[in-house]
Structure formats: structure tokens, C-alpha cells
CSV table of C-alpha atoms in Angstrom, one decimal:
chain,number,residue,atom,x,y,z
A,1,MET,CA,6.7,-5.6,11.7
A,2,ASP,CA,5.3,-5.0,8.2
A,3,ARG,CA,6.8,-6.2,4.9
A,4,ARG,CA,8.4,-2.8,4.2
A,5,GLU,CA,10.1,-2.7,7.6
A,6,PHE,CA,11.4,-6.3,7.2
A,7,LEU,CA,13.1,-5.7,3.9
A,8,VAL,CA,14.4,-2.2,4.7
A,9,GLY,CA,15.9,-3.3,8.0
A,10,ALA,CA,19.3,-4.6,6.9
A,11,GLY,CA,19.7,-1.7,4.4
A,12,VAL,CA,19.1,0.9,7.0
A,13,VAL,CA,22.0,-0.3,9.2
A,14,THR,CA,24.4,0.1,6.3
A,15,ALA,CA,22.8,3.3,5.1
A,16,ALA,CA,23.6,4.9,8.5
A,17,ALA,CA,27.2,4.7,7.5
A,18,PHE,CA,26.8,7.0,4.6
A,19,THR,CA,27.1,10.7,5.3
A,20,ALA,CA,24.1,12.7,4.5
A,21,SER,CA,26.3,15.3,2.9
A,22,SER,CA,27.4,12.9,0.2
A,23,CYS,CA,23.9,12.8,-1.2
A,24,ALA,CA,22.6,16.2,0.0
A,25,ARG,CA,20.7,18.5,-2.3
A,26,SER,CA,22.8,21.5,-3.2
A,27,GLY,CA,22.8,24.1,-6.0
A,28,PRO,CA,19.7,25.3,-7.8
A,29,THR,CA,16.2,24.0,-7.1
A,30,GLY,CA,12.7,24.6,-8.5
A,31,ASP,CA,10.3,23.2,-11.1
A,32,HIS,CA,12.8,23.9,-13.9
A,33,VAL,CA,15.6,22.0,-12.3
A,34,ILE,CA,16.0,18.2,-12.6
A,35,ARG,CA,18.5,16.5,-10.3
A,36,TYR,CA,19.7,13.3,-12.0
A,37,TRP,CA,21.8,10.4,-10.7
A,38,GLY,CA,23.3,9.2,-14.0
A,39,MET,CA,25.6,6.5,-15.3
A,40,GLY,CA,29.2,5.8,-14.2
A,41,ALA,CA,31.9,8.4,-14.6
A,42,SER,CA,33.2,6.9,-17.8
A,43,ASP,CA,29.8,7.4,-19.4
A,44,THR,CA,29.3,11.0,-18.4
A,45,ASP,CA,29.6,12.1,-22.0
A,46,LYS,CA,26.5,10.0,-23.0
A,47,ASP,CA,24.4,11.5,-20.2
A,48,GLU,CA,25.5,15.0,-21.3
A,49,ALA,CA,24.8,14.3,-24.9
A,50,VAL,CA,21.2,13.4,-24.1
A,51,ARG,CA,20.8,16.5,-21.8
A,52,GLU,CA,22.1,18.8,-24.6
A,53,ALA,CA,19.7,17.3,-27.1
A,54,PHE,CA,16.8,17.7,-24.7
A,55,LEU,CA,17.7,21.3,-23.9
A,56,ALA,CA,17.5,22.0,-27.6
A,57,THR,CA,13.8,20.9,-27.7
A,58,GLU,CA,10.8,23.1,-27.0
A,59,GLU,CA,10.2,21.2,-23.8
A,60,GLY,CA,13.8,21.8,-22.7
A,61,GLN,CA,13.8,25.5,-23.0
A,62,GLY,CA,14.8,27.1,-19.7
A,63,MET,CA,15.4,23.8,-18.0
A,64,GLN,CA,18.5,22.8,-16.0
A,65,ILE,CA,19.5,19.2,-15.7
A,66,VAL,CA,22.1,18.6,-12.9
A,67,ILE,CA,23.9,15.4,-13.5
A,68,ASP,CA,25.6,13.6,-10.6
A,69,GLN,CA,27.5,10.3,-11.2
A,70,VAL,CA,25.8,8.1,-8.5
A,71,PRO,CA,25.2,4.9,-10.6
A,72,SER,CA,23.2,2.0,-9.4
A,73,SER,CA,25.4,-0.6,-7.7
A,74,GLY,CA,24.1,-3.5,-9.7
A,75,VAL,CA,23.5,-5.6,-6.6
A,76,ALA,CA,20.8,-5.9,-4.0
A,77,ASP,CA,22.5,-3.3,-1.7
A,78,MET,CA,20.3,-0.2,-1.9
A,79,SER,CA,22.0,1.7,0.9
A,80,GLN,CA,22.6,4.8,-1.2
A,81,ILE,CA,19.1,5.4,-2.4
A,82,ILE,CA,17.6,4.3,1.0
A,83,THR,CA,19.7,7.0,2.7
A,84,ALA,CA,18.7,9.6,0.2
A,85,VAL,CA,15.0,8.9,0.2
A,86,ARG,CA,14.8,8.6,4.0
A,87,GLY,CA,16.9,11.7,4.4
A,88,GLY,CA,14.9,13.8,2.0
A,89,THR,CA,17.8,14.2,-0.4
A,90,ALA,CA,16.8,11.9,-3.2
A,91,PRO,CA,17.3,12.9,-6.8
A,92,ASP,CA,14.4,13.6,-9.1
A,93,LEU,CA,15.5,10.9,-11.5
A,94,TRP,CA,17.8,7.8,-11.1
A,95,TRP,CA,19.5,5.6,-13.7
A,96,MET,CA,18.9,2.2,-12.0
A,97,ASP,CA,19.5,-1.4,-12.7
A,98,ARG,CA,16.1,-2.6,-13.8
A,99,PHE,CA,16.0,-5.9,-11.9
A,100,ASN,CA,16.0,-4.0,-8.6
A,101,ALA,CA,12.9,-2.0,-9.5
A,102,VAL,CA,10.2,-4.3,-8.0
A,103,GLN,CA,12.0,-4.8,-4.7
A,104,ASN,CA,12.6,-1.1,-4.5
A,105,ALA,CA,9.0,-0.3,-5.3
A,106,SER,CA,7.8,-2.8,-2.7
A,107,ILE,CA,9.6,-1.0,0.1
A,108,GLY,CA,8.4,2.4,-1.0
A,109,LEU,CA,11.5,3.9,-2.6
A,110,LEU,CA,10.0,4.7,-6.0
A,111,GLU,CA,7.1,6.6,-7.5
A,112,PRO,CA,4.7,4.9,-10.0
A,113,ILE,CA,4.6,6.6,-13.4
A,114,ASP,CA,1.1,5.5,-14.5
A,115,PRO,CA,-0.5,8.7,-13.0
A,116,LEU,CA,2.0,10.8,-15.0
A,117,ILE,CA,1.0,8.9,-18.2
A,118,GLU,CA,-2.7,9.5,-17.5
A,119,GLU,CA,-2.1,13.2,-16.8
A,120,TYR,CA,0.2,14.1,-19.6
A,121,GLU,CA,-0.3,11.6,-22.4
A,122,ASP,CA,-3.3,11.3,-24.7
A,123,VAL,CA,-3.2,7.5,-24.6
A,124,SER,CA,-3.8,4.9,-21.8
A,125,PRO,CA,-0.8,3.7,-19.8
A,126,GLU,CA,-1.1,0.3,-21.5
A,127,GLU,CA,-0.9,1.8,-25.0
A,128,PHE,CA,1.9,4.2,-24.0
A,129,LYS,CA,4.0,1.4,-22.7
A,130,ARG,CA,3.8,-0.6,-25.9
A,131,GLN,CA,6.6,1.6,-27.2
A,132,TRP,CA,9.1,-0.6,-25.2
A,133,ILE,CA,10.0,-4.3,-25.2
A,134,GLN,CA,7.4,-6.2,-23.1
A,135,PHE,CA,9.8,-8.1,-20.8
A,136,ALA,CA,11.5,-4.8,-19.9
A,137,ILE,CA,8.2,-3.3,-18.9
A,138,ASP,CA,7.3,-6.4,-17.0
A,139,GLU,CA,10.5,-6.0,-15.0
A,140,LEU,CA,9.4,-2.6,-13.9
A,141,THR,CA,5.9,-3.6,-12.9
A,142,TYR,CA,4.8,-4.2,-9.3
A,143,ASP,CA,1.2,-4.7,-8.2
A,144,GLY,CA,-0.2,-3.4,-11.5
A,145,GLN,CA,1.8,-0.2,-11.5
A,146,THR,CA,4.8,0.7,-13.5
A,147,TYR,CA,7.9,2.2,-11.8
A,148,GLY,CA,10.0,3.7,-14.5
A,149,LEU,CA,10.9,3.3,-18.2
A,150,PRO,CA,13.5,0.9,-19.5
A,151,THR,CA,16.5,2.5,-21.2
A,152,SER,CA,18.5,-0.4,-22.5
A,153,THR,CA,18.8,-4.1,-22.7
A,154,ASP,CA,21.2,-7.0,-23.6
A,155,ALA,CA,21.4,-10.8,-23.7
A,156,ARG,CA,23.9,-13.5,-22.9
A,157,GLY,CA,25.9,-15.4,-25.4
A,158,LEU,CA,29.2,-17.2,-25.9
A,159,LEU,CA,32.1,-15.0,-26.7
A,160,TYR,CA,35.1,-16.8,-28.3
A,161,ASN,CA,38.5,-16.1,-29.7
A,162,GLU,CA,38.6,-17.6,-33.2
A,163,ASN,CA,42.4,-17.8,-33.2
A,164,VAL,CA,42.4,-20.0,-30.1
A,165,LEU,CA,39.8,-22.3,-31.5
A,166,LEU,CA,41.6,-22.7,-34.9
A,167,GLU,CA,44.9,-23.4,-33.1
A,168,SER,CA,43.1,-26.1,-31.2
A,169,GLY,CA,41.8,-27.7,-34.4
A,170,ILE,CA,38.2,-26.6,-33.9
A,171,ASP,CA,35.9,-26.2,-36.9
A,172,LEU,CA,34.6,-22.7,-36.6
A,173,ASP,CA,31.4,-23.7,-38.4
A,174,MET,CA,30.3,-25.2,-35.1
A,175,PHE,CA,30.2,-21.7,-33.7
A,176,ASP,CA,28.7,-19.9,-36.6
A,177,PRO,CA,25.4,-18.6,-35.3
A,178,GLU,CA,23.8,-19.0,-38.8
A,179,GLN,CA,24.8,-22.6,-39.1
A,180,HIS,CA,24.7,-24.2,-35.7
A,181,VAL,CA,23.8,-24.0,-32.0
A,182,ILE,CA,26.4,-25.8,-30.0
A,183,THR,CA,25.3,-28.4,-27.5
A,184,TRP,CA,26.7,-28.8,-24.0
A,185,ASP,CA,28.4,-32.1,-25.0
A,186,GLU,CA,30.1,-30.3,-27.9
A,187,LEU,CA,31.1,-27.4,-25.8
A,188,ARG,CA,32.7,-29.7,-23.2
A,189,GLU,CA,34.7,-31.5,-25.9
A,190,VAL,CA,35.8,-28.2,-27.4
A,191,ALA,CA,36.9,-27.0,-23.9
A,192,ARG,CA,38.9,-30.2,-23.5
A,193,ARG,CA,40.7,-29.7,-26.8
A,194,ILE,CA,41.6,-26.1,-26.0
A,195,THR,CA,42.8,-26.7,-22.4
A,196,GLN,CA,46.6,-27.1,-22.0
A,197,VAL,CA,48.3,-28.1,-18.8
A,198,ASP,CA,52.0,-27.5,-17.8
A,199,SER,CA,54.2,-30.0,-16.1
A,200,ARG,CA,53.0,-28.9,-12.7
A,201,GLY,CA,49.3,-29.3,-13.6
A,202,ASN,CA,48.5,-25.6,-14.1
A,203,TYR,CA,46.4,-24.5,-16.9
A,204,GLU,CA,48.4,-22.7,-19.5
A,205,ARG,CA,45.5,-22.3,-21.9
A,206,PHE,CA,41.9,-22.8,-20.8
A,207,GLY,CA,38.7,-23.6,-22.6
A,208,PHE,CA,35.6,-22.6,-20.6
A,209,ALA,CA,34.0,-22.6,-17.2
A,210,PRO,CA,30.2,-22.1,-16.8
A,211,TRP,CA,30.6,-20.1,-13.5
A,212,ILE,CA,32.9,-17.5,-14.9
A,213,ASP,CA,31.8,-14.0,-16.1
A,214,GLU,CA,28.1,-14.1,-17.1
A,215,GLY,CA,27.8,-17.8,-16.2
A,216,TRP,CA,25.2,-17.1,-13.5
A,217,ALA,CA,22.6,-19.6,-12.3
A,218,TYR,CA,20.0,-17.6,-14.3
A,219,THR,CA,22.1,-17.9,-17.5
A,220,TRP,CA,21.7,-21.7,-17.5
A,221,GLY,CA,18.5,-21.8,-15.5
A,222,PHE,CA,16.2,-20.3,-18.2
A,223,GLY,CA,17.4,-23.0,-20.7
A,224,LEU,CA,16.6,-25.7,-18.1
A,225,ASN,CA,13.2,-24.3,-17.3
A,226,ALA,CA,14.1,-23.4,-13.8
A,227,GLN,CA,11.5,-20.9,-12.4
A,228,VAL,CA,11.9,-18.9,-9.3
A,229,TYR,CA,8.2,-18.3,-8.6
A,230,ASP,CA,4.9,-20.1,-9.4
A,231,ASN,CA,2.3,-17.6,-10.1
A,232,ALA,CA,-0.5,-20.2,-9.8
A,233,THR,CA,0.4,-21.1,-6.3
A,234,ALA,CA,2.1,-17.9,-5.3
A,235,THR,CA,5.1,-19.8,-4.0
A,236,ILE,CA,8.9,-19.6,-4.4
A,237,THR,CA,10.3,-22.7,-6.3
A,238,LEU,CA,14.0,-22.4,-5.8
A,239,ASP,CA,14.3,-26.0,-4.6
A,240,SER,CA,12.7,-27.5,-7.7
A,241,PRO,CA,14.4,-30.4,-9.6
A,242,GLU,CA,15.2,-27.9,-12.4
A,243,TRP,CA,17.2,-25.7,-10.0
A,244,VAL,CA,19.0,-28.7,-8.7
A,245,SER,CA,19.9,-29.5,-12.3
A,246,VAL,CA,21.4,-26.0,-12.8
A,247,PHE,CA,23.7,-26.5,-9.8
A,248,GLU,CA,24.5,-30.1,-11.0
A,249,LEU,CA,25.8,-28.5,-14.2
A,250,PHE,CA,28.3,-26.4,-12.1
A,251,ALA,CA,29.3,-29.4,-10.0
A,252,ASP,CA,29.7,-31.7,-13.0
A,253,TRP,CA,31.9,-29.2,-14.8
A,254,ALA,CA,34.0,-28.5,-11.7
A,255,GLU,CA,34.7,-32.3,-11.3
A,256,GLU,CA,36.6,-32.2,-14.6
A,257,PHE,CA,37.9,-28.6,-14.4
A,258,PRO,CA,38.4,-28.0,-10.6
A,259,TYR,CA,37.4,-24.7,-9.2
A,260,ALA,CA,40.8,-24.2,-7.6
A,261,SER,CA,42.7,-24.8,-10.8
A,262,VAL,CA,40.4,-22.5,-12.8
A,263,ASP,CA,40.7,-19.8,-10.1
A,264,ALA,CA,44.5,-20.1,-10.2
A,265,PHE,CA,44.4,-19.7,-14.0
A,266,TYR,CA,42.4,-16.5,-13.8
A,267,ALA,CA,44.6,-15.2,-10.9
A,268,THR,CA,47.6,-15.7,-13.2
A,269,TYR,CA,46.3,-14.4,-16.5
A,270,GLN,CA,43.4,-12.1,-15.6
A,271,PRO,CA,43.8,-11.2,-11.9
A,272,PRO,CA,41.0,-9.3,-10.0
A,273,ASN,CA,41.0,-5.5,-10.7
A,274,SER,CA,43.4,-5.9,-13.6
A,275,PRO,CA,43.0,-3.2,-16.4
A,276,PRO,CA,40.4,-4.1,-19.1
A,277,SER,CA,43.2,-4.7,-21.6
A,278,GLN,CA,44.6,-7.6,-19.4
A,279,SER,CA,42.2,-10.2,-20.5
A,280,ALA,CA,42.9,-14.0,-20.8
A,281,LEU,CA,40.7,-13.9,-23.9
A,282,PHE,CA,42.7,-11.1,-25.5
A,283,SER,CA,46.1,-12.8,-24.6
A,284,GLY,CA,45.1,-16.0,-26.3
A,285,ARG,CA,45.0,-18.0,-23.0
A,286,LEU,CA,41.2,-18.4,-22.9
A,287,GLY,CA,39.0,-19.9,-25.6
A,288,MET,CA,35.5,-19.0,-24.6
A,289,THR,CA,33.4,-17.3,-22.0
A,290,THR,CA,29.9,-16.0,-21.4
A,291,SER,CA,29.3,-12.3,-22.1
A,292,GLY,CA,27.0,-9.9,-23.8
A,293,PRO,CA,26.9,-6.9,-26.2
A,294,TRP,CA,28.4,-4.5,-23.6
A,295,ALA,CA,31.7,-6.3,-24.3
A,296,ILE,CA,31.7,-5.1,-27.9
A,297,GLN,CA,32.9,-1.6,-26.9
A,298,GLY,CA,35.9,-3.0,-24.9
A,299,ASN,CA,36.8,-5.5,-27.7
A,300,GLU,CA,36.9,-2.7,-30.2
A,301,LYS,CA,39.0,-0.5,-27.9
A,302,TYR,CA,41.5,-3.0,-26.5
A,303,ALA,CA,41.7,-5.8,-29.1
A,304,PRO,CA,40.5,-4.3,-32.4
A,305,ASP,CA,42.6,-6.8,-34.5
A,306,LEU,CA,41.5,-10.0,-32.7
A,307,PRO,CA,38.8,-12.2,-34.3
A,308,LEU,CA,36.4,-12.1,-31.3
A,309,SER,CA,32.9,-13.4,-32.1
A,310,PHE,CA,29.6,-14.3,-30.4
A,311,THR,CA,27.3,-17.2,-30.8
A,312,TRP,CA,24.2,-18.6,-29.0
A,313,LEU,CA,24.3,-20.1,-25.5
A,314,PRO,CA,24.6,-23.9,-25.5
A,315,VAL,CA,21.6,-26.2,-25.5
A,316,THR,CA,21.1,-29.7,-24.1
A,317,HIS,CA,19.7,-31.2,-27.3
A,318,ALA,CA,20.5,-30.2,-30.9
A,319,ASP,CA,16.8,-29.6,-31.8
A,320,GLU,CA,15.9,-27.2,-29.0
A,321,PRO,CA,16.1,-23.4,-29.2
A,322,SER,CA,18.8,-21.5,-27.3
A,323,ARG,CA,17.4,-19.6,-24.4
A,324,THR,CA,19.0,-16.5,-22.7
A,325,TRP,CA,18.1,-13.6,-20.4
A,326,SER,CA,18.3,-9.9,-20.6
A,327,GLY,CA,19.1,-7.2,-18.1
A,328,GLY,CA,19.5,-3.5,-18.5
A,329,GLN,CA,18.9,-0.2,-17.0
A,330,SER,CA,15.9,2.1,-16.4
A,331,LEU,CA,15.0,5.6,-15.4
A,332,VAL,CA,13.0,5.8,-12.2
A,333,ILE,CA,11.6,8.5,-9.9
A,334,PRO,CA,12.6,8.1,-6.3
A,335,LYS,CA,10.2,9.0,-3.5
A,336,GLY,CA,10.6,12.7,-2.5
A,337,ALA,CA,11.4,13.8,-6.1
A,338,ASN,CA,10.0,17.1,-7.4
A,339,VAL,CA,7.5,15.4,-9.7
A,340,THR,CA,6.5,17.9,-12.4
A,341,LYS,CA,5.5,17.9,-16.1
A,342,ASN,CA,9.1,19.0,-16.8
A,343,LEU,CA,10.4,15.9,-15.1
A,344,TRP,CA,8.0,13.7,-17.1
A,345,GLU,CA,9.1,15.3,-20.4
A,346,TYR,CA,12.8,14.7,-19.6
A,347,LEU,CA,12.2,11.1,-18.4
A,348,LYS,CA,10.2,10.4,-21.6
A,349,PHE,CA,12.9,11.9,-23.8
A,350,HIS,CA,15.8,10.2,-22.1
A,351,ALA,CA,14.2,6.7,-22.0
A,352,GLY,CA,12.4,7.1,-25.3
A,353,TYR,CA,13.5,7.0,-28.9
A,354,PRO,CA,15.6,10.3,-28.8
A,355,GLY,CA,17.7,9.4,-25.8
A,356,GLN,CA,18.2,5.7,-26.7
A,357,SER,CA,19.2,6.6,-30.2
A,358,ILE,CA,22.0,8.7,-28.8
A,359,ILE,CA,23.2,6.4,-26.1
A,360,GLN,CA,22.9,2.8,-27.3
A,361,PRO,CA,25.1,3.0,-30.4
A,362,LEU,CA,27.9,4.3,-28.1
A,363,LEU,CA,27.4,1.7,-25.3
A,364,GLY,CA,27.1,-1.4,-27.4
A,365,ASN,CA,23.9,-2.6,-25.7
A,366,LEU,CA,20.5,-2.8,-27.4
A,367,PRO,CA,17.6,-0.3,-27.1
A,368,THR,CA,14.4,-1.2,-25.4
A,369,ASN,CA,12.4,1.3,-27.4
A,370,LEU,CA,10.9,-0.6,-30.3
A,371,ARG,CA,11.3,2.3,-32.8
A,372,ALA,CA,15.0,2.6,-31.9
A,373,ILE,CA,15.4,-1.2,-32.5
A,374,GLU,CA,13.5,-1.0,-35.8
A,375,GLU,CA,15.8,1.8,-37.0
A,376,ASP,CA,18.9,-0.1,-35.9
A,377,ALA,CA,20.0,2.5,-33.3
A,378,PHE,CA,22.7,0.2,-31.9
A,379,ASN,CA,26.2,-1.1,-32.8
A,380,PRO,CA,25.8,-3.4,-35.9
A,381,LYS,CA,28.0,-5.9,-34.1
A,382,ALA,CA,25.1,-6.4,-31.6
A,383,GLU,CA,22.8,-7.7,-34.3
A,384,LEU,CA,23.0,-11.4,-33.1
A,385,PHE,CA,21.8,-10.2,-29.7
A,386,ARG,CA,18.7,-8.6,-31.3
A,387,GLN,CA,18.0,-12.0,-32.8
A,388,MET,CA,18.2,-13.5,-29.3
A,389,LEU,CA,15.6,-11.2,-27.8
A,390,PRO,CA,12.4,-13.1,-28.7
A,391,ASN,CA,13.8,-16.1,-26.8
A,392,SER,CA,14.9,-14.0,-23.9
A,393,THR,CA,13.2,-12.7,-20.8
A,394,SER,CA,14.0,-10.7,-17.8
A,395,ARG,CA,14.8,-11.9,-14.3
A,396,PRO,CA,11.4,-12.5,-12.5
A,397,PRO,CA,9.8,-9.2,-11.2
A,398,LEU,CA,9.5,-10.1,-7.6
A,399,PRO,CA,9.6,-8.0,-4.4
A,400,VAL,CA,12.4,-10.4,-3.3
A,401,GLY,CA,14.1,-10.4,-6.8
A,402,SER,CA,17.3,-8.8,-5.7
A,403,ALA,CA,17.6,-11.1,-2.7
A,404,ALA,CA,17.0,-14.1,-4.9
A,405,TRP,CA,19.8,-12.9,-7.3
A,406,ASP,CA,22.3,-12.6,-4.4
A,407,ALA,CA,21.3,-16.0,-3.1
A,408,LEU,CA,21.8,-17.7,-6.5
A,409,ALA,CA,25.1,-16.0,-7.0
A,410,ARG,CA,26.4,-17.1,-3.6
A,411,THR,CA,25.5,-20.7,-4.0
A,412,ARG,CA,26.9,-20.9,-7.5
A,413,GLY,CA,30.3,-20.3,-6.0
A,414,SER,CA,29.8,-22.8,-3.2
A,415,VAL,CA,28.8,-25.6,-5.5
A,416,ALA,CA,31.6,-25.0,-7.9
A,417,LEU,CA,34.0,-24.9,-5.0
A,418,GLY,CA,32.6,-28.1,-3.6
A,419,SER,CA,31.5,-26.8,-0.3
A,420,MET,CA,27.8,-27.4,-1.0
A,421,SER,CA,26.0,-30.1,-3.0
A,422,PRO,CA,23.5,-29.1,-5.7
A,423,THR,CA,20.6,-30.2,-3.5
A,424,GLU,CA,22.0,-28.3,-0.5
A,425,ALA,CA,22.3,-25.2,-2.7
A,426,ALA,CA,18.7,-25.4,-3.9
A,427,GLN,CA,17.4,-26.1,-0.4
A,428,SER,CA,19.5,-23.2,1.0
A,429,ASN,CA,18.1,-20.7,-1.5
A,430,GLN,CA,14.5,-21.9,-0.9
A,431,ALA,CA,15.0,-21.6,2.9
A,432,LEU,CA,16.4,-18.0,2.6
A,433,ILE,CA,13.9,-16.5,0.0
A,434,ALA,CA,10.6,-18.3,0.6
A,435,PRO,CA,10.0,-16.7,4.1
A,436,LYS,CA,10.7,-13.2,2.7
A,437,MET,CA,8.2,-13.8,-0.1
A,438,GLU,CA,5.5,-14.9,2.5
A,439,LEU,CA,5.3,-11.3,3.4
A,440,PHE,CA,3.7,-10.7,0.0
A,441,ALA,CA,1.0,-13.4,0.1
A,442,GLY,CA,-0.9,-13.9,-3.1
A,443,TYR,CA,1.5,-11.8,-5.2
A,444,THR,CA,1.4,-12.4,-8.9
A,445,MET,CA,3.9,-11.4,-11.6
A,446,PRO,CA,2.5,-9.7,-14.8
A,447,GLU,CA,0.7,-12.3,-17.0
A,448,THR,CA,3.0,-11.4,-19.9
A,449,TYR,CA,6.1,-12.4,-17.9
A,450,GLY,CA,8.0,-15.3,-19.6
A,451,THR,CA,6.1,-15.0,-22.9
A,452,PRO,CA,7.9,-14.0,-26.2
A,453,SER,CA,8.3,-10.3,-26.7
A,454,GLU,CA,7.8,-8.4,-30.0
A,455,VAL,CA,11.2,-7.4,-31.3
A,456,PRO,CA,11.4,-5.6,-34.7
A,457,GLY,CA,13.9,-7.1,-37.1
A,458,ALA,CA,14.3,-10.4,-35.2
A,459,GLN,CA,13.7,-13.5,-37.1
């Protein structure tokens, strides 16, 4: 069994459940037709706006862009694209969560774009790719080849309700990103002062839990120097002391704010699948949570009058910089696509300055195109996140990257719940991921991974 067969195996079983007709090619075909799996249904207007702008260009004359809403799932399950590629019904272009790129490339689902750059651009691939943030390009790089262009990015920060903090007697200067970066000890004390308990011991108002919303293991791991992979030794390091310390953070917090009590609080005031307007933060029941610039759009729509603000993620010591991480999307070419100059021109337009300048101000996230960042082509309320980007990075571009994400997410919940110790969580993740990575002996991530990226306008 080779490495591609090993990683595809589980996905193929699930993929068989999908009907071929759900992904089948239909309608017009040919070199002037591009079949595009775009964003979710609520963002159709943004995809359509980019399409109309492209059709108005010289390169877009006579083209037809067929948009289907088959968004990336955001998790390691790649059943839909595996089904399409193996069945010969893949789209020509796919809007995909970027962190899945290397794993998808490693199992042969994607086409590299370097040959297209060499054929159609007058510059080298290295020079061409300098138009985008480096960590976003790194996240699309596998074995020296680039598998797509990054369309957007973000960062993680603390989102808080100023009214709740003021009612709890908290000095807002502590949360002012221009004056202070809050420490974990300060955050814990603020959470205590916000939290109110009724006569039966239930939380009526709650401060903060590090495993809720964007409180992933990665969110705190980068600040604690927890690395997934050692390039020098080509080994997985998920059982390192740094990763144990990440899970100790969850366990320590859950000892004072028990998982079951926090879960009951959210079930009461922000139950699963509740409408976006039913938020514990909006109702004044929650003081703080981890989030990102994508929340700006919802805040403006559902709570326009609430003083909701962002600040840096907490640090262990007052004199250290706040670290964060960035995700985002990309445009990739699945195997089996009709790869033409027309397709390249549209990919370049959509993921480049023109497309990002149309989409990102509407979404709330940040561009990855450096010119779009320099010209402030994003919601002004996301400015703090631009300032975070030089101290941000992507998730590690590994052929087991998606599997590592799922393992870390699973053990986060186990530790907070108390069913697994921090050491057991770290050892479990190592035992699960290391053997998968052994199929890629000697693999190295790009040399630029983990180094500061150039971000126009950031201090």
C-alpha cells in the first residue's frame, strides 16, 4: 500500500455514499467554460460579483463561468472532492479551505500551478507568488510545488462586550489594544469577576472559556511554542512538553470553570444550531470569547448598537508579544479539470487584486494579496487583525495536516471534559499522527514557514 492509498482509504468508503449525479458535469462544456465550486449559498452574490467583473475584462470576453455552491467543508473529510476527482466530474476550480491543500495535494487531488505560471507569466513562479502573504503561499506548498492561490486570511483575537465588562467593574484600558496586552492571569481574574452563579449553581453570566469558539489547541499552541513537526529531524512532535502545556491550560481552566457547567450555560443561552442573532455575547450573558474578523459582518448585522470590540490574544508574561494564527481560503485546480489559459486568467483574477478587492470588504476577512492589503481593501474594523498578521502564521503545511487538526480538536474536548489527562492527550495525538507521517519520510516544510511575513501597513 503506498502513501496515497493509505490516506485516501477512509475517504473512499464515505465517498461511495455520495451519488455521482450530485457532482456530475452538466450543461455547457469547452475551453470557454469554467465550472467553479464556490463559496456557501449566503455568499453567492460575492462570487457572482467577481464573475461579472471578470466577464467585463478583455480576458473574460466570450467566457462562461458556471458557479455551483459546493463549499469546502472546513474539516479533514474530503469525500465530496474525492468522489468528483475519482469519478471524472471534478470542477475546474474549487474554493477550498487552505489548510487542507497539502494533504489534498499529497493524495493526488490537485494540480500544481507552477507550470501555468511558467507558461503564461513573464516572471518566475517565485517572483509571481510574492504578490501574496508568504504564510498563505507556504500553506499551499507541497514538495516544492504550489497548489493554488490564497484568496483571504484572518487571525484570532479576543472579542468582548464592553457593557458586560463595565457592569463587572473592569477597566476597559486593560483591553485597549493600543495600551495593553492582557496576560492569562489578568484574563482569569476578569473572567471570575464577570461570572455570576444562581442559587442552584448555574452560570447566569459567564466570563470566558479557552475551549469555546476559536479556542483551538493551535490558538494557544503558537503562543506556547508548540510545534507539530520538526523539519530538522523530519518527525512529528505532538507529544512535546509544549503541547502538554497547551492541554494543561484547558485542564487548569476547567478545574475552576467545569466543562459541564460551561456546556449547560451555552445550552441555555446559545444552544447548538441557534440563529446567529441568539448569541450569549449579544444578550449580555457572556463577557469574552475567541473569534476573528469574520465575526464583524455578523456583529454589524445582528448587534449594530452593542459595543463589541477586539483585542490581542492573552500572553503568559507582560513583556512578550501576542501570537496568533491565520486560516483562510484558496482557489485550487482539482485533478481532471480542463486546464486552459482561460482557466488561469480567471484563477489569477479571482484570487488576485481585482477579486479580493471585491470580496474581502464584504466578508470582513483580510486579503492575502499585498496590494489589496496596502490599499485597505477590507472592512476598516478589521484593522487590528492586519496588525496581528506579522506575528501570525498558518497551520503547518503537512501531508497529515488535516488529520492533525482533527486529532487536536478531539483531544481538546476530552481534556476539558476530564476524560483524558494533558499527557494522555499529547501521547494520543502523537500515536495517531506520527505513523501517518512516516509514509512521507524526509518531508520538509517550506523554509519560510514560521518566519514573519511582510504585511503592508502593519506596525
